[in-house]
mmCIF file of C-alpha atoms in Angstrom:
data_model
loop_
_atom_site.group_PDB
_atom_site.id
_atom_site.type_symbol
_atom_site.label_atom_id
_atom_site.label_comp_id
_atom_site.label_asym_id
_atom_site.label_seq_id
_atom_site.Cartn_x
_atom_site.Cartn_y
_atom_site.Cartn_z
ATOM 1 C CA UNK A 1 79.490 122.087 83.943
ATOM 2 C CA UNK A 2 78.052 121.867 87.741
ATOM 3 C CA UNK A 3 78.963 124.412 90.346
ATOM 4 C CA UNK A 4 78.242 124.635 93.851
ATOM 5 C CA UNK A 5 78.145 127.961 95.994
ATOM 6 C CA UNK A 6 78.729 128.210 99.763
ATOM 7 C CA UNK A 7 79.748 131.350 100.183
ATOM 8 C CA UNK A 8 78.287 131.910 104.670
ATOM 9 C CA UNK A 9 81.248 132.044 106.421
ATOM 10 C CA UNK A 10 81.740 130.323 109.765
ATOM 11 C CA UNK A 11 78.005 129.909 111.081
ATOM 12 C CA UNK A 12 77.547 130.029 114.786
ATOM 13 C CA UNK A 13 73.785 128.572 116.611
ATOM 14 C CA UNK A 14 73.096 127.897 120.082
ATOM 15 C CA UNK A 15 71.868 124.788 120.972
ATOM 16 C CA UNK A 16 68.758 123.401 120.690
ATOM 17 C CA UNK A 17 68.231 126.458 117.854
ATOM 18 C CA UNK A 18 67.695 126.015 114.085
ATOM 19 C CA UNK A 19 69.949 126.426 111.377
ATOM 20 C CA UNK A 20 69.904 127.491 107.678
ATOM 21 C CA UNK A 21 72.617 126.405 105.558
ATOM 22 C CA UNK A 22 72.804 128.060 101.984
ATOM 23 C CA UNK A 23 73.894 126.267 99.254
ATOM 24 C CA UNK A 24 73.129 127.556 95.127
ATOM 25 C CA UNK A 25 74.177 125.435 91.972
ATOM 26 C CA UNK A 26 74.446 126.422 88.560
ATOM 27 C CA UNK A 27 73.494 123.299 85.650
ATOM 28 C CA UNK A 28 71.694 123.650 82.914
ATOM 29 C CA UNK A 29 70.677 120.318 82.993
ATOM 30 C CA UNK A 30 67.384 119.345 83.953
ATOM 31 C CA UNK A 31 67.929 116.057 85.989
ATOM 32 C CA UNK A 32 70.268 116.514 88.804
ATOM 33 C CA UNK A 33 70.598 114.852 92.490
ATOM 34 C CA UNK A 34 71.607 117.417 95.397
ATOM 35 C CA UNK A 35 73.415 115.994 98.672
ATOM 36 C CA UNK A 36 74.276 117.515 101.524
ATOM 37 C CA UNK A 37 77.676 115.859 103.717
ATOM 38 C CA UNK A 38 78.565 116.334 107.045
ATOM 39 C CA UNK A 39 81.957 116.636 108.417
ATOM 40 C CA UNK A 40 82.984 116.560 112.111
ATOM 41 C CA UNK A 41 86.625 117.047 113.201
ATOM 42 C CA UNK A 42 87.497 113.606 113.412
ATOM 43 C CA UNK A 43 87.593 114.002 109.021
ATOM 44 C CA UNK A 44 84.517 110.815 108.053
ATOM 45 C CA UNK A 45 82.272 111.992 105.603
ATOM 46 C CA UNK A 46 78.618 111.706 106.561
ATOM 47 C CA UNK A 47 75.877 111.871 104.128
ATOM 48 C CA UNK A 48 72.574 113.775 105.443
ATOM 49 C CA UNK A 49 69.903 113.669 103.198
ATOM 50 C CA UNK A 50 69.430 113.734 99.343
ATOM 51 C CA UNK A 51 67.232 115.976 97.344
ATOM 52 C CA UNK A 52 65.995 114.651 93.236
ATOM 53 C CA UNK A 53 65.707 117.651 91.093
ATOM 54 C CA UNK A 54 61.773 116.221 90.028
ATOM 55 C CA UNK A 55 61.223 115.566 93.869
ATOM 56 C CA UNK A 56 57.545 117.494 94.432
ATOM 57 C CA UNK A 57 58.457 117.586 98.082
ATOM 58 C CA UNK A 58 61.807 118.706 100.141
ATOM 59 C CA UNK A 59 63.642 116.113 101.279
ATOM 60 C CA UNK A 60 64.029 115.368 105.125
ATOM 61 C CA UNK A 61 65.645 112.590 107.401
ATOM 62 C CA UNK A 62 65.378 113.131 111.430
ATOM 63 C CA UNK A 63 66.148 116.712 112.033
ATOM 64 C CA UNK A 64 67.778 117.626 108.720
ATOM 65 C CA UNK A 65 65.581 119.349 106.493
ATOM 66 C CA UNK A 66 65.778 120.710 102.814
ATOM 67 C CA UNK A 67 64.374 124.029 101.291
ATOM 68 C CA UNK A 68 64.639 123.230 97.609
ATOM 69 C CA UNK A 69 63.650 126.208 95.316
ATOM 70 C CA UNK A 70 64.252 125.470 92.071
ATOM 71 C CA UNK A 71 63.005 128.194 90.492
ATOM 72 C CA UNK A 72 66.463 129.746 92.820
ATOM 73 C CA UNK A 73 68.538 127.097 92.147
ATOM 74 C CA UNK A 74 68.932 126.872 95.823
ATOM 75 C CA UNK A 75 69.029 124.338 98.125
ATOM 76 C CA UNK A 76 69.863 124.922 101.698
ATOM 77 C CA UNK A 77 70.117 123.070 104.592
ATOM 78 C CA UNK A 78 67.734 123.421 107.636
ATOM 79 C CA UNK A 79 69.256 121.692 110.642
ATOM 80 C CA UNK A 80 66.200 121.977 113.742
ATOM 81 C CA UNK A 81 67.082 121.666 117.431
ATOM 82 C CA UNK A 82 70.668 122.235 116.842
ATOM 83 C CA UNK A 83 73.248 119.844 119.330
ATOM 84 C CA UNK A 84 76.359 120.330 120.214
ATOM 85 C CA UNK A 85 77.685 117.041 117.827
ATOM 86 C CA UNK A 86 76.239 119.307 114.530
ATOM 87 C CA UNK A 87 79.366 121.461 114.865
ATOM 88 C CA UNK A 88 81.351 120.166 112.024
ATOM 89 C CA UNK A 89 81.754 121.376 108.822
ATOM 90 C CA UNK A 90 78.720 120.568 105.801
ATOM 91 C CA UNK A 91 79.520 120.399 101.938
ATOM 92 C CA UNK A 92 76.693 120.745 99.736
ATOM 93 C CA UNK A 93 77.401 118.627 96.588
ATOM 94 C CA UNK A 94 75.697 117.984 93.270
ATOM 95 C CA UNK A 95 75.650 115.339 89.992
ATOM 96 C CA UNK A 96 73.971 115.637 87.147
ATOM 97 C CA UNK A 97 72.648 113.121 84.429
ATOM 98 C CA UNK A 98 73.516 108.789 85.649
ATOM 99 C CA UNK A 99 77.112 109.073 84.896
ATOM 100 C CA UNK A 100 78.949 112.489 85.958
ATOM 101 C CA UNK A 101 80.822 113.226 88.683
ATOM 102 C CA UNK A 102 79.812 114.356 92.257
ATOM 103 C CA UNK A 103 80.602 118.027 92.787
ATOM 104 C CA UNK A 104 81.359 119.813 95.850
ATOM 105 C CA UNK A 105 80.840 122.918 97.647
ATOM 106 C CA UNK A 106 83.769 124.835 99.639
ATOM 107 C CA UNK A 107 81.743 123.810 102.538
ATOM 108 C CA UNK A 108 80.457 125.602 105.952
ATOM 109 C CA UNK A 109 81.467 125.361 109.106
ATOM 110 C CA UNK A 110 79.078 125.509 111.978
ATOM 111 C CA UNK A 111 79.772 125.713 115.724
ATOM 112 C CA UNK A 112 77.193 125.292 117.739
ATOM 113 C CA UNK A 113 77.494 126.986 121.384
ATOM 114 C CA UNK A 114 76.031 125.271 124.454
ATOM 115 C CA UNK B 1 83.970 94.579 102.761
ATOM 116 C CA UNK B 2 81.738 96.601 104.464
ATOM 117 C CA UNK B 3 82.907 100.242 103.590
ATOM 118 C CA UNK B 4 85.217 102.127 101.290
ATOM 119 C CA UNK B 5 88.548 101.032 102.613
ATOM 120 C CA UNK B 6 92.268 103.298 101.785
ATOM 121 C CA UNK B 7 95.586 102.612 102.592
ATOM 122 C CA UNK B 8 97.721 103.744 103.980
ATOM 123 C CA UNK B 9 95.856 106.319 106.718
ATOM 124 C CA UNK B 10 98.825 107.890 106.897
ATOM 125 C CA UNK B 11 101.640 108.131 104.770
ATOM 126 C CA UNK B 12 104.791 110.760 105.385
ATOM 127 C CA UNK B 13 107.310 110.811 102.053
ATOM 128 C CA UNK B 14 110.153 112.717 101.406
ATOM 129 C CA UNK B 15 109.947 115.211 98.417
ATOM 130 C CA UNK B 16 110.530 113.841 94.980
ATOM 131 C CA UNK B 17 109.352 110.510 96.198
ATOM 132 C CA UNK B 18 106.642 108.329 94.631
ATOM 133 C CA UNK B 19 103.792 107.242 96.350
ATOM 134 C CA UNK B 20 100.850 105.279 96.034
ATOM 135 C CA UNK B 21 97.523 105.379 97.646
ATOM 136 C CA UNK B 22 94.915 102.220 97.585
ATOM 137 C CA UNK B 23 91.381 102.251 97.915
ATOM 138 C CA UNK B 24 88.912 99.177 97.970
ATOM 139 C CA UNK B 25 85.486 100.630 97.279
ATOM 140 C CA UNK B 26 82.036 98.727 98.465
ATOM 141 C CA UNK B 27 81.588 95.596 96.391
ATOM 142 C CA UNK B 28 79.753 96.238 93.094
ATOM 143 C CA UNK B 29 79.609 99.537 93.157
ATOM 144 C CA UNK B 30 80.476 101.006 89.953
ATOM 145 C CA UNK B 31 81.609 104.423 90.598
ATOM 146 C CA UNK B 32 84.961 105.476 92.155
ATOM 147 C CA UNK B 33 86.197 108.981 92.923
ATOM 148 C CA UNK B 34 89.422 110.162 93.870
ATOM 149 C CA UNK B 35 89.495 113.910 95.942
ATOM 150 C CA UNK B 36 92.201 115.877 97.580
ATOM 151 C CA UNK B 37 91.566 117.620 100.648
ATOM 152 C CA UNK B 38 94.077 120.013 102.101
ATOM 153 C CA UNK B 39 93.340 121.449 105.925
ATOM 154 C CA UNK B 40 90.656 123.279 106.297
ATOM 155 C CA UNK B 41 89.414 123.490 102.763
ATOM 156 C CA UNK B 42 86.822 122.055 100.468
ATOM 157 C CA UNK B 43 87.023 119.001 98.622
ATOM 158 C CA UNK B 44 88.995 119.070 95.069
ATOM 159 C CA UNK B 45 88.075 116.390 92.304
ATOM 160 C CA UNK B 46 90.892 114.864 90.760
ATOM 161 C CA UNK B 47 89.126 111.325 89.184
ATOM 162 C CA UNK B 48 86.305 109.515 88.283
ATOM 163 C CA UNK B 49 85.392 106.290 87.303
ATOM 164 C CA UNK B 50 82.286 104.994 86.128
ATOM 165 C CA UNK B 51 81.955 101.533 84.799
ATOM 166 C CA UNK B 52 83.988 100.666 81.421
ATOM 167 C CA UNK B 53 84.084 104.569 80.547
ATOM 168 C CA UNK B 54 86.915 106.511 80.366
ATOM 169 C CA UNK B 55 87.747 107.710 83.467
ATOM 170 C CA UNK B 56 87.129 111.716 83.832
ATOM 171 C CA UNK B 57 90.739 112.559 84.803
ATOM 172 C CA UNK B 58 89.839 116.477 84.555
ATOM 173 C CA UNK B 59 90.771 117.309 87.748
ATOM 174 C CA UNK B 60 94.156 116.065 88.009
ATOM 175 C CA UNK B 61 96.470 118.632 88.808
ATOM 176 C CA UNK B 62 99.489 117.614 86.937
ATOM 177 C CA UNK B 63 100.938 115.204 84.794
ATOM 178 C CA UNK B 64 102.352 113.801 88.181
ATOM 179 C CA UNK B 65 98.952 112.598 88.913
ATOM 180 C CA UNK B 66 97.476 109.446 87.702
ATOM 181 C CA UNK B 67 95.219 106.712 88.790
ATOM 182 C CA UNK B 68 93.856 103.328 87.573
ATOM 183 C CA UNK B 69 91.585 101.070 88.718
ATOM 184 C CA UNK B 70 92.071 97.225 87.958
ATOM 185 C CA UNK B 71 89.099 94.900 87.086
ATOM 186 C CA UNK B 72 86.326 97.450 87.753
ATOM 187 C CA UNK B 73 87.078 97.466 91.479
ATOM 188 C CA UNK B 74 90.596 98.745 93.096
ATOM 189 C CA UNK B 75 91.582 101.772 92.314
ATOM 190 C CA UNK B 76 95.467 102.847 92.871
ATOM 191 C CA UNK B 77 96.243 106.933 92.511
ATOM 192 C CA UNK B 78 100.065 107.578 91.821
ATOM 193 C CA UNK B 79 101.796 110.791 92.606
ATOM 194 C CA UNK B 80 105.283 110.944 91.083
ATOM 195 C CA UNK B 81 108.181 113.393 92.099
ATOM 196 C CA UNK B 82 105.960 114.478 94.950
ATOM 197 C CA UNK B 83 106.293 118.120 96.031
ATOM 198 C CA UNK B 84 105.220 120.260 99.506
ATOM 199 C CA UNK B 85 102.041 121.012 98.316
ATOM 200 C CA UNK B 86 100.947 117.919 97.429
ATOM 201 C CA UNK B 87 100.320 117.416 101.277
ATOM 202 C CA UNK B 88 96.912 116.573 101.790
ATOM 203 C CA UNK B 89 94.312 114.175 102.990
ATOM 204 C CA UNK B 90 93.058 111.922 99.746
ATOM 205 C CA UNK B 91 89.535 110.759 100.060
ATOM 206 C CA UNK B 92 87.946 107.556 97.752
ATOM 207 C CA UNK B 93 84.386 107.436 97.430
ATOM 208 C CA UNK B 94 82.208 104.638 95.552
ATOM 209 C CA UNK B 95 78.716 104.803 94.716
ATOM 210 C CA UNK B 96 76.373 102.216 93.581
ATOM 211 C CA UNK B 97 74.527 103.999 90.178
ATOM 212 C CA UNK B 98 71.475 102.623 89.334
ATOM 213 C CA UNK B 99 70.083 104.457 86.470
ATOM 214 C CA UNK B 100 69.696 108.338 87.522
ATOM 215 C CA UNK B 101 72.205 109.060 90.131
ATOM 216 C CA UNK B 102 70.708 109.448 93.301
ATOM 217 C CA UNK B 103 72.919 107.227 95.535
ATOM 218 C CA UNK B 104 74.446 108.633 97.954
ATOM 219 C CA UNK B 105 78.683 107.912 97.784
ATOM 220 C CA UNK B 106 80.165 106.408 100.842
ATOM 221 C CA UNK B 107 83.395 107.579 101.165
ATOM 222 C CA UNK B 108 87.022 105.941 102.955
ATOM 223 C CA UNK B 109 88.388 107.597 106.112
ATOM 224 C CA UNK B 110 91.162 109.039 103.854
ATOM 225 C CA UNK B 111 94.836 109.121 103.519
ATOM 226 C CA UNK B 112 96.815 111.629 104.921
ATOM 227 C CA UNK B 113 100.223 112.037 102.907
ATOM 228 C CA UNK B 114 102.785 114.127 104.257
ATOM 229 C CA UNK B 115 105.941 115.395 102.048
ATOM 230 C CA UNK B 116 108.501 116.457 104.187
#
């Protein structure tokens, strides 16, 4: 079974800052796909950036960023020159194999201040 | 069409009423995923569908629950004898998966159901 961990509690960044975002996952299988999802107070669900568990290289797109350590079963979320429109809440989410389900996170809210 | 589409967006019930929610997903995709959001939290699996499998219904909550989805492409979820706390926003997702899943899903704006 997957399982995602967000356990930062309401994260706080002034603008124009960076960000870390922690997210951990437990599978013990060795081809997964790791997405982070963005959610702003208007309730859409954006997706950010992808991450392929045999990817040599962390994923980016634009300012979002991902520190993949495998070895840590981590993958967090580096958002760089925070703005005030990044202050929604982000889901870190996970499938394994072609044909299981996507799994989410508890999510993490961020604020960022002006 | 272009996106995920659900209806209703907003649906207020009475408790003990049935209700139905609809969602369209993206033409050919072959995945569809049902999850309940209540405010504030995390998303909650309740279905998946993938292809001619059998759906994975393990995160239905209750034998209240249930969803189909006709023909490979709409998918209808049915709560019966609805209660308070099944008050929640429903999100449908879709995903195109070609071999190894890395495709992103692209998920509705949601239904909001309301059991007064």
């Amino acid at each position: 079974a997957q399982k995602i961990t967000q356990t930062q509690p309401g994260m706080f960044v002034q603008e124009k800052e960076a960000v870390t975002l922690d997210c951990t996952y437990d599978t013990s299988d060795p081809s997964y796909g790791l997405f982070w999802y963005k959610q702003p107070s208007s309730g859409e669900m954006i997706f950010l950036i992808y991450q392929g568990s045999y990817d040599q290289q962390n994923a980016t797109e634009g300012r979002y960023s991902l520190n993949f350590q495998k070895a840590r079963k981590s993958a967090n979320l580096v958002i760089s020159a925070s703005q005030l429109g990044d202050s929604a809440m982000y889901f870190c989410a996970t499938r394994t194999g072609a044909n299981s389900k996507l799994t989410f996170g508890k999510g993490i809210t961020l604020s960022v201040r002006p | 069409g272009a996106g995920v589409s659900q209806s209703p967006s907003n649906k207020v019930t009475e408790k003990g009423k049935d209700v139905e929610l609809r969602c369209d997903p993206i033409s050919g995709h072959t995945a569809l995923y049902w999850y309940r959001q209540s405010l504030g939290q995390g998303l909650e699996f309740l279905i998946y569908f993938q292809g001619n499998s059998a759906p994975d219904k393990s995160g239905l909550p209750s034998d209240r629950f249930s969803a189909e989805r006709t023909g490979g492409s709409v998918s209808t979820l049915t709560i019966q004898r609805t209660q308070q706390e099944d008050s929640a926003v429903y999100l449908c997702a879709s995903t195109a998966q070609t071999g190894f899943g890395s495709k992103e899903a692209f998920f509705g704006q949601g239904t909001r159901l309301t059991v007064v």
